CSV table of C-alpha atoms in Angstrom, one decimal:
chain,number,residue,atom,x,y,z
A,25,UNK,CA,26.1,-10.1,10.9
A,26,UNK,CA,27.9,-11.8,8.0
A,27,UNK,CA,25.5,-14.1,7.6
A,28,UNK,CA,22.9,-11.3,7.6
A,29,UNK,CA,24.6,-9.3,4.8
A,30,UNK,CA,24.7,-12.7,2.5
A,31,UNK,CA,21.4,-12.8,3.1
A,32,UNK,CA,20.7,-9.6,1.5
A,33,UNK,CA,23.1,-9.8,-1.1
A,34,UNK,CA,21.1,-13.2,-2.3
A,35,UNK,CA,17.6,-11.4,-1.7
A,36,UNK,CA,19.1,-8.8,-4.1
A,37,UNK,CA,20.4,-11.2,-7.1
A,38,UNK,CA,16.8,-13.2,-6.8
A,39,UNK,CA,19.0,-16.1,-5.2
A,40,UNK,CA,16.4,-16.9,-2.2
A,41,UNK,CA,12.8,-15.0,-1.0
A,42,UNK,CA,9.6,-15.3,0.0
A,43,UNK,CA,6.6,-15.1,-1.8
A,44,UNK,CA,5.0,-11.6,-0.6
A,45,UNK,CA,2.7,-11.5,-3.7
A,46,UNK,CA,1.4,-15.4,-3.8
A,47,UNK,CA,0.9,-14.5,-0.1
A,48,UNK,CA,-1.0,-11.2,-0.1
A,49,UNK,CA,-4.8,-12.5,1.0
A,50,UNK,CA,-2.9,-13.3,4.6
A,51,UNK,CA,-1.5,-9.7,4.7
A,52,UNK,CA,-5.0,-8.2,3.4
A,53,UNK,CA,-6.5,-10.4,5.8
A,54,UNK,CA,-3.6,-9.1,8.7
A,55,UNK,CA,-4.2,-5.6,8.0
A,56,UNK,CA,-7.9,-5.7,7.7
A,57,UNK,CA,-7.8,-7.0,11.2
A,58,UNK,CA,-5.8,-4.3,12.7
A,59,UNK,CA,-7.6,-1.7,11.0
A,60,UNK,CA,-11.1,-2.5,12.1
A,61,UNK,CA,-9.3,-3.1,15.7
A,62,UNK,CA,-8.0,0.7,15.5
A,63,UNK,CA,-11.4,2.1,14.1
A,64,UNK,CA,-13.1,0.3,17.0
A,65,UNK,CA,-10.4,2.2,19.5
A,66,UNK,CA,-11.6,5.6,17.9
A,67,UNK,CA,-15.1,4.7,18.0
A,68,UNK,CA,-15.2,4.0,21.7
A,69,UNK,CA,-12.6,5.4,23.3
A,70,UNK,CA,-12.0,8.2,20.6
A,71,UNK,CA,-8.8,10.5,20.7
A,72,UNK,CA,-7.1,12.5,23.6
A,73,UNK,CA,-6.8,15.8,22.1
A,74,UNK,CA,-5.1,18.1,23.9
A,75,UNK,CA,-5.4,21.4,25.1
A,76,UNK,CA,-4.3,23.0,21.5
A,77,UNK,CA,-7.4,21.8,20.0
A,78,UNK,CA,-9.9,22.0,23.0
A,79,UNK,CA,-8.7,25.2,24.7
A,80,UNK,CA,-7.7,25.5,28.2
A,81,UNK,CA,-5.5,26.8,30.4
A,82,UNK,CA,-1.5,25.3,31.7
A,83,UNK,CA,-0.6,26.3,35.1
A,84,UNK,CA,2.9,26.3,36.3
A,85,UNK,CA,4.0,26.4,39.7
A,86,UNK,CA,6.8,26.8,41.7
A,87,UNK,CA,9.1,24.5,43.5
A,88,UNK,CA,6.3,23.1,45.5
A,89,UNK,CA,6.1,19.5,47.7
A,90,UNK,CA,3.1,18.3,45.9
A,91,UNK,CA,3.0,15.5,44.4
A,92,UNK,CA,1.7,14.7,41.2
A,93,UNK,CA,-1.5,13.0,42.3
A,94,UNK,CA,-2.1,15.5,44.9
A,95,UNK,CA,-1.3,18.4,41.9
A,96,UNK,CA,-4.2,16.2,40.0
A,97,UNK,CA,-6.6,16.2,42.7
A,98,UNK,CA,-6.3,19.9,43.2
A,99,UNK,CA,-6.7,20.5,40.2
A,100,UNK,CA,-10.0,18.9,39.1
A,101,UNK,CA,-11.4,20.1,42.4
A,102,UNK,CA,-10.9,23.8,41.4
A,103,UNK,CA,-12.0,23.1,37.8
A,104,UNK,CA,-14.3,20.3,37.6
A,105,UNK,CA,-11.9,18.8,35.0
A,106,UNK,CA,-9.7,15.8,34.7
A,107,UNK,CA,-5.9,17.7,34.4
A,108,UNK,CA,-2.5,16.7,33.2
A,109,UNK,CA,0.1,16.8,36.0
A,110,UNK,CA,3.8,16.8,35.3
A,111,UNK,CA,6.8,17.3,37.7
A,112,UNK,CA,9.1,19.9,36.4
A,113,UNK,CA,12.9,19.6,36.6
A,114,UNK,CA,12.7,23.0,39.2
A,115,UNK,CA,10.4,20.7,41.2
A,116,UNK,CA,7.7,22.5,40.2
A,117,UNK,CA,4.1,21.6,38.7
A,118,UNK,CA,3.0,22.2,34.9
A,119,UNK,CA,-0.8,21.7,35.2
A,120,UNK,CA,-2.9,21.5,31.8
A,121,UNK,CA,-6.6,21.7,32.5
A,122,UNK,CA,-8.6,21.6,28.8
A,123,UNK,CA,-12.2,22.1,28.2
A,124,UNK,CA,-12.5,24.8,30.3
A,125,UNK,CA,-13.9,28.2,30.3
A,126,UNK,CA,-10.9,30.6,30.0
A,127,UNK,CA,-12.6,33.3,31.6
A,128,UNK,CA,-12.6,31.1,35.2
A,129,UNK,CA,-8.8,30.9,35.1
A,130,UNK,CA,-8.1,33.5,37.4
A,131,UNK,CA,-10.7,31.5,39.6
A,132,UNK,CA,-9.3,28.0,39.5
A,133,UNK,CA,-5.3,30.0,40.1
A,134,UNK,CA,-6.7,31.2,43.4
A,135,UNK,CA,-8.1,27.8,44.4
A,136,UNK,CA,-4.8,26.3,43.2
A,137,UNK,CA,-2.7,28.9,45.4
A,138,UNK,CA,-4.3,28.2,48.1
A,139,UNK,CA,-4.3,24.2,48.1
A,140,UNK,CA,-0.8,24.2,47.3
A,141,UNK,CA,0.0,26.8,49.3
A,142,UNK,CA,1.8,29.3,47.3
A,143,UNK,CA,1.0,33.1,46.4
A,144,UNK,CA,-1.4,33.6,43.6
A,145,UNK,CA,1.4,35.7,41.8
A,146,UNK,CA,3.9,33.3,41.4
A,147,UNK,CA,1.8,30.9,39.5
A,148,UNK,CA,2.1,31.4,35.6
A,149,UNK,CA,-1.5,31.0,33.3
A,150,UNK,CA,-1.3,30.2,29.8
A,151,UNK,CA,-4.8,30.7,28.3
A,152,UNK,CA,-5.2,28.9,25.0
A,153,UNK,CA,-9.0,29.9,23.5
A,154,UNK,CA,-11.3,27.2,21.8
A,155,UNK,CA,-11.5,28.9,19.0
A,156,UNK,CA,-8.0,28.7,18.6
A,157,UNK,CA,-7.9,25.2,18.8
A,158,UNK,CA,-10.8,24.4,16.2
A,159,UNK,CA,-8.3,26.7,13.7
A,160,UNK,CA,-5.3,24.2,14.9
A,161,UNK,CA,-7.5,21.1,13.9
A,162,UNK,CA,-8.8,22.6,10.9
A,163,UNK,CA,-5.0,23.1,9.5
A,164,UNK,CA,-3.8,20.6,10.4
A,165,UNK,CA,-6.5,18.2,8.5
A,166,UNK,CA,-6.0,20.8,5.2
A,167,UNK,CA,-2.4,20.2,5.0
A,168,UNK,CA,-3.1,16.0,5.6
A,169,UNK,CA,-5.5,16.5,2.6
A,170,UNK,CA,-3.1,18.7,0.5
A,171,UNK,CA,-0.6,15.8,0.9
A,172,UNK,CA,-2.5,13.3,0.0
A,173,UNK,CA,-3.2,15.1,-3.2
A,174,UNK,CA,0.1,16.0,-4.1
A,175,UNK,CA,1.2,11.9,-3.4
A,176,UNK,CA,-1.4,10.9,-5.8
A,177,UNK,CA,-1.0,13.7,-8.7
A,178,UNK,CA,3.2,13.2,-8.2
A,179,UNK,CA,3.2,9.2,-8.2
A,180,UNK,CA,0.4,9.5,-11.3
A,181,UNK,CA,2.6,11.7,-13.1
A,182,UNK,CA,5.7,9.6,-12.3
A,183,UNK,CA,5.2,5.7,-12.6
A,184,UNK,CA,1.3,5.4,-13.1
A,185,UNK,CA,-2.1,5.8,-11.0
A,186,UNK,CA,-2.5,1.9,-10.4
A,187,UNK,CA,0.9,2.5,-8.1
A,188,UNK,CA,-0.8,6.1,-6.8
A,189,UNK,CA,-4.0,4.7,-5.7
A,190,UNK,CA,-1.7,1.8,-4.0
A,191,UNK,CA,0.8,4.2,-2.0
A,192,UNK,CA,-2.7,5.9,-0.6
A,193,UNK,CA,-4.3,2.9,0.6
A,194,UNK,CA,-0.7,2.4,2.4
A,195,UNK,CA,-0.7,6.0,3.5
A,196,UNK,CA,-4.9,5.4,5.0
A,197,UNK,CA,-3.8,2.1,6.3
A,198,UNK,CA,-0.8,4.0,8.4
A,199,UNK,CA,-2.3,6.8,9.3
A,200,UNK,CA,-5.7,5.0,10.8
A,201,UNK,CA,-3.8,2.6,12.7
A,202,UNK,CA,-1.3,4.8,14.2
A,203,UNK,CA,-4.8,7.4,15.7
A,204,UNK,CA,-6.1,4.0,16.7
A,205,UNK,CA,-3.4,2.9,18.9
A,206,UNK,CA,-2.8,6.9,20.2
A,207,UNK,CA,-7.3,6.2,21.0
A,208,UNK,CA,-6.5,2.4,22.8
A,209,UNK,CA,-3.2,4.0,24.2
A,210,UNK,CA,-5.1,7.4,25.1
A,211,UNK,CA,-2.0,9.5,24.9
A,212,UNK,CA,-2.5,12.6,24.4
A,213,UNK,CA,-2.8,14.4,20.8
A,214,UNK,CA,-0.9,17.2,20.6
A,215,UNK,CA,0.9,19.3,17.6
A,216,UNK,CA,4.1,17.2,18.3
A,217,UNK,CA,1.4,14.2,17.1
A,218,UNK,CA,0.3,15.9,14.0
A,219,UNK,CA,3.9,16.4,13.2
A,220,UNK,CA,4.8,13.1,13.7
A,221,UNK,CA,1.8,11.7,11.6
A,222,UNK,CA,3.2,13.8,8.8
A,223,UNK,CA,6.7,12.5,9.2
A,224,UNK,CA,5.6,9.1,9.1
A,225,UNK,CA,3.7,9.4,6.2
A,226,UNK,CA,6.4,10.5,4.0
A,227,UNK,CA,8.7,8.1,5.4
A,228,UNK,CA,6.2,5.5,4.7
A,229,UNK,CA,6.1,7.0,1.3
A,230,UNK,CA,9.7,6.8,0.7
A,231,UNK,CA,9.8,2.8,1.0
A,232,UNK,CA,7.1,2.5,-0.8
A,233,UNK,CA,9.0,4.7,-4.2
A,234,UNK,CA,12.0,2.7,-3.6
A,235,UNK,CA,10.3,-0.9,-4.5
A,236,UNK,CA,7.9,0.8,-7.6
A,237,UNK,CA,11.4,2.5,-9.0
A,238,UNK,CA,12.4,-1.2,-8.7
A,239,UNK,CA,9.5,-2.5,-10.1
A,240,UNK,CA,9.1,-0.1,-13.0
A,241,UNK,CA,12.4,-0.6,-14.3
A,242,UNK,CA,12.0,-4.3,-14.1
A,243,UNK,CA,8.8,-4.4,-16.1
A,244,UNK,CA,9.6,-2.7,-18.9
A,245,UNK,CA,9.8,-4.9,-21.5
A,246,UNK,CA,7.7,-7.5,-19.6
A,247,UNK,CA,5.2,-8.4,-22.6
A,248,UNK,CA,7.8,-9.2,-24.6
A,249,UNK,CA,8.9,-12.1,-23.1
A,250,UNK,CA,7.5,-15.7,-22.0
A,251,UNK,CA,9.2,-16.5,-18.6
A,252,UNK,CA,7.3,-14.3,-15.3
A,253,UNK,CA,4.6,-12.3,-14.9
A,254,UNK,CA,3.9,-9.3,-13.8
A,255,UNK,CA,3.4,-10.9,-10.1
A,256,UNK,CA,6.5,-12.5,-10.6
A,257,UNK,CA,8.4,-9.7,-11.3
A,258,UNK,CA,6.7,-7.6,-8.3
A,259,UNK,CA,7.9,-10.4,-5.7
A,260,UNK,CA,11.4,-9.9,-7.1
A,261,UNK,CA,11.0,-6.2,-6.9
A,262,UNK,CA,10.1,-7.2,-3.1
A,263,UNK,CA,12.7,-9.2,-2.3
A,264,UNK,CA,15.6,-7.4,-3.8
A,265,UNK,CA,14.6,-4.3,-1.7
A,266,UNK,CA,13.4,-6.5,1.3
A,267,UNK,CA,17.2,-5.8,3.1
A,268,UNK,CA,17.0,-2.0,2.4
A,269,UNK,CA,14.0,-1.2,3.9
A,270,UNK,CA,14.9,-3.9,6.9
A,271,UNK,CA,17.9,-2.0,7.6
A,272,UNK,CA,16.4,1.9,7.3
A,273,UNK,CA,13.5,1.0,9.1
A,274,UNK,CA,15.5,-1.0,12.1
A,275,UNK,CA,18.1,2.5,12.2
A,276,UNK,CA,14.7,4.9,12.2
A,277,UNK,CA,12.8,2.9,15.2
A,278,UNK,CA,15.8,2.5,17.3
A,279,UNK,CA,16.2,6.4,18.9
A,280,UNK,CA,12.4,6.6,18.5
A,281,UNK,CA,12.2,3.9,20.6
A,282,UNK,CA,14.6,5.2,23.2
A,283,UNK,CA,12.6,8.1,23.5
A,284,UNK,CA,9.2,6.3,23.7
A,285,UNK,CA,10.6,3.6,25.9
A,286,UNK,CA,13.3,5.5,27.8
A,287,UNK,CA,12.9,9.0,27.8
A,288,UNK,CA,8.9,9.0,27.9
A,289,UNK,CA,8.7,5.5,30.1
A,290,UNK,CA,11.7,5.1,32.7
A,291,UNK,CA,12.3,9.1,32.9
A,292,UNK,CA,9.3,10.2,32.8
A,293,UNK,CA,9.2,12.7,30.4
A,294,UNK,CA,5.6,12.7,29.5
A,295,UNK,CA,6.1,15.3,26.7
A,296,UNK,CA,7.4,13.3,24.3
A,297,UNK,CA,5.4,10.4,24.0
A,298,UNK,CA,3.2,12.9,22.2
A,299,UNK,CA,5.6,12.5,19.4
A,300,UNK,CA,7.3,9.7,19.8
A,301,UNK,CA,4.4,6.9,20.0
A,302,UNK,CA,3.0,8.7,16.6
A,303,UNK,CA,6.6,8.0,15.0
A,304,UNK,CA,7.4,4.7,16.5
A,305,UNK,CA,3.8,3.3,15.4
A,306,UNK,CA,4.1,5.1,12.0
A,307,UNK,CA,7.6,3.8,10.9
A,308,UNK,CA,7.2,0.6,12.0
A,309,UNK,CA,3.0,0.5,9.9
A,310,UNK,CA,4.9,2.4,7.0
A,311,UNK,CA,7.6,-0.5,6.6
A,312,UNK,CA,4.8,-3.1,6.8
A,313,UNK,CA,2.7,-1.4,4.4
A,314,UNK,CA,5.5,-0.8,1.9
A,315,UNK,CA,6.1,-4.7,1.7
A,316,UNK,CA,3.4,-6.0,2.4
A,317,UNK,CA,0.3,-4.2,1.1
A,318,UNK,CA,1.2,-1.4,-1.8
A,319,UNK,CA,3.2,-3.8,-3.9
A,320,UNK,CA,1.2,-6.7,-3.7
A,321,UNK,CA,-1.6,-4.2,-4.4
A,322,UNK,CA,-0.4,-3.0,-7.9
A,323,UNK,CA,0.4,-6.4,-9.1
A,324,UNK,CA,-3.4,-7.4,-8.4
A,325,UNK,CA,-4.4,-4.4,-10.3
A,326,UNK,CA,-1.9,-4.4,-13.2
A,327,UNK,CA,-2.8,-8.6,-13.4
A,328,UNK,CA,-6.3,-7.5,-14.2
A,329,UNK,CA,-5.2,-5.5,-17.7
A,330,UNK,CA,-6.0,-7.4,-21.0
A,331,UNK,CA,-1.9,-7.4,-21.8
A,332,UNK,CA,-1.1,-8.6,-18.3
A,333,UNK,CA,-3.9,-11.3,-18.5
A,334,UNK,CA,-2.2,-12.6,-21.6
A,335,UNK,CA,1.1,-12.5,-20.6
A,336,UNK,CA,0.2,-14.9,-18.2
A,337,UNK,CA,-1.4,-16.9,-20.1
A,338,UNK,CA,1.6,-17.0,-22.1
A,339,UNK,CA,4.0,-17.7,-19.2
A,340,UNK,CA,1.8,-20.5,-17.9
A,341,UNK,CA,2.0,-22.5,-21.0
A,342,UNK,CA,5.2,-22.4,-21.2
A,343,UNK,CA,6.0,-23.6,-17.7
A,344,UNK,CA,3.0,-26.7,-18.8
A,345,UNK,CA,5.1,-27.8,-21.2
A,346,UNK,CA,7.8,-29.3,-19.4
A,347,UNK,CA,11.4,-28.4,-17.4
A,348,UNK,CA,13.6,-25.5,-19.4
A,349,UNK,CA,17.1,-25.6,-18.7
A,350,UNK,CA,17.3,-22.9,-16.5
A,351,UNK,CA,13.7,-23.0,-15.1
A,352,UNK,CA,13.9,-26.2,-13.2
A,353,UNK,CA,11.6,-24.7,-10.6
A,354,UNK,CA,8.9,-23.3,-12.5
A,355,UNK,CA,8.3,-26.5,-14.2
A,356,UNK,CA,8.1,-28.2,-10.8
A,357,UNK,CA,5.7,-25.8,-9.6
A,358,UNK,CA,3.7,-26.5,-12.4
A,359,UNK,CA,3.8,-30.2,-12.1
A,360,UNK,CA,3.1,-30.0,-8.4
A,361,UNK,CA,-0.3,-27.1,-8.4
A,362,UNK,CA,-1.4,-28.4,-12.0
A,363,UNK,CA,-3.2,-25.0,-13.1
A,364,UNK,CA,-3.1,-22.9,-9.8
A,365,UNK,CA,-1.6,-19.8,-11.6
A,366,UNK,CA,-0.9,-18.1,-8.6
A,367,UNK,CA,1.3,-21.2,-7.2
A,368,UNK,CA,2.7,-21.8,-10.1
A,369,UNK,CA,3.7,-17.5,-10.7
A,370,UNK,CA,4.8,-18.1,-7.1
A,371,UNK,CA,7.3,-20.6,-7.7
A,372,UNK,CA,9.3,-18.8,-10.5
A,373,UNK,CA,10.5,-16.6,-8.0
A,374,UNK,CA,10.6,-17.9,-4.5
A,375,UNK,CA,14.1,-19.9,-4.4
A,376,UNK,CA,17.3,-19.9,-6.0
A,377,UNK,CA,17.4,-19.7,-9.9
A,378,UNK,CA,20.1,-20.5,-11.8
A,379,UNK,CA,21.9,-18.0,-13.8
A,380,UNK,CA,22.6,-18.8,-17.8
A,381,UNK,CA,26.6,-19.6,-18.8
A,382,UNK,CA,28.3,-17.1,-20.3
A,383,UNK,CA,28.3,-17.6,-23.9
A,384,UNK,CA,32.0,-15.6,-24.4
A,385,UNK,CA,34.0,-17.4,-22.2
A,386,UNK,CA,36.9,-19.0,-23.7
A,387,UNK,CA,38.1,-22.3,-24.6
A,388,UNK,CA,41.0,-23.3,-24.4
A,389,UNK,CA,43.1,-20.2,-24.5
A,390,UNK,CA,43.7,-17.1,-22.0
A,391,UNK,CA,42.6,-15.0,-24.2
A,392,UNK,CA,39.3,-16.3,-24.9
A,393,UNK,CA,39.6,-17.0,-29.0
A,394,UNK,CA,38.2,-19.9,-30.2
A,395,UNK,CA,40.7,-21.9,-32.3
């Protein structure tokens, strides 16, 4: 663990790190992949929706001997439907049927009374209409679209629309790979799911305002001097957060996990994988994105401005001409990739730098006078 913090006390003073930014055509090229993976999971298996957005009708029985398979079985023999079966605590079964025609409820209750042996009366109907549903959906994709807005107007407003139109590629990126894997999972989609979606997303948001804060301080003054570039200072804006978001991000997954993995897998209770797939997925894609995909983003767009062009044109001429005395590897990056820019930006940053001497310290007395 020592180790570990040292670590991230050097990612933080620009000691050591890794080149995010030189290395962004891998990531595009990773997350690329996985996103035309989870589009194909929506296309052909498509989502699970649940019976809050199809209609339906949820059963629940009393304490009863049949199983869950057998609850399943009677269930889509009285309906026509596939049903979700789950053992209640009371040894009873909840039975959710969707799809279906609420007025045949009272129907497929008598059918299930009688298969499971129990008296009509003591099994409880919950009728949910289609219409409903559709109203559910149609929220629930207004308020996604409202805070997409908002994320782009607020991160415009406060550091600048190259880093907005970055943190919603991020949020599009999290959002379509965490409803791909719930399609290629086939979990069900429930309002627990759209809640989680929403969480994610401004978690995801979060790590991605902590590195621009970083990065817009950091760039301030950039044109005004001759050493990095714009990319350069984006991998350092990386790097020094790199620990942070590794930390919050390992402390988030960890109960979702035991809920996915423990409460939803060895336990078996089914109702809150609904949520806690969506959040596990979505914090781990919102990390990823953060590091790998928003920051390396803006530097490709902000490269691209006239200034930004100069400056590295600028920086790169400098590093030609030779070894400064405390840019020993920027000058061997230059002399090892010639005039690969993006090699050569690389190299300013990725390994230790050494820090300037102190021009007040003293000489030959305590109190730091020169004689």
């Amino acid at each position: 663990m020592s180790k570990l913090g040292n670590l991230g006390a050097r990612l933080h003073r620009g000691e050591v790190g890794y080149d995010f930014v030189g290395n962004r055509k891998i990531w595009y090229g990773v997350s690329i992949l996985i996103t035309i993976t989870a589009v194909l999971g929506l296309a052909v298996r498509g989502l699970n929706m649940g019976i809050e957005f199809q209609g339906g009708a949820v059963f629940t029985t009393p304490k009863t001997s049949a199983s869950v398979a057998q609850g399943e079985s009677f269930a889509q023999d009285a309906s026509g439907h596939t049903a979700v079966v789950q053992k209640l605590g009371n040894g009873g079964l909840r039975i959710q049927i969707a799809g279906i025609d609420t007025g045949k409820s009272d129907q497929i209750k008598e059918e299930l009374a009688k298969d499971l042996s129990l008296p009509s009366d003591k099994i409880n109907a919950d009728l949910v209409g289609p219409s409903w549903g559709e109203q559910i959906a149609n929220k629930a994709w207004e308020g996604l679209a409202i805070f997409m807005v908002l994320v782009v107007i607020y991160l415009a407003i406060a550091f600048e629309w190259r880093m907005a139109v970055a943190a919603l590629v991020a949020l599009v990126h999290d959002i379509t790979i965490t409803t791909g894997i719930y399609a290629l999972v086939g979990f069900e989609v429930t309002p627990g799911t759209v809640i989680g979606l929403l969480t994610i997303l401004g978690y995801s948001l979060y790590d991605t305002v902590v590195v621009f804060d970083s990065l817009k301080e950091q760039t301030k003054d950039i044109t005004k001097q001759t050493r990095w570039t714009y990319s350069d200072v984006a991998n350092r804006s990386i790097n020094s957060t790199l620990m942070r978001s590794i930390n919050t991000t390992v402390v988030a997954l960890l109960p979702v996990a035991g809920l996915l993995f423990i409460g939803g897998g060895v336990l078996g209770a089914g109702m809150l994988n609904d949520i806690s797939l969506s959040l596990f997925v979505g914090l781990a894609a919102g990390a990823y994105s953060s590091i790998f995909i928003a920051t390396p983003l803006v530097a490709d767009l902000k490269e691209r401005e006239p200034q930004m062009k100069a400056l590295r044109k600028r920086v790169l001429a400098k590093r030609a001409q030779g070894p400064a005395q405390d840019e020993p590897l920027a000058a061997a990056a230059a002399d090892a990739h010639g005039d690969d820019s993006e090699d050569v930006a690389a190299a300013a940053v990725v390994g230790p730098r050494n820090q300037p001497a102190s021009r007040g310290r003293g000489r030959g007395r305590p109190s730091g006078k020169r004689r």
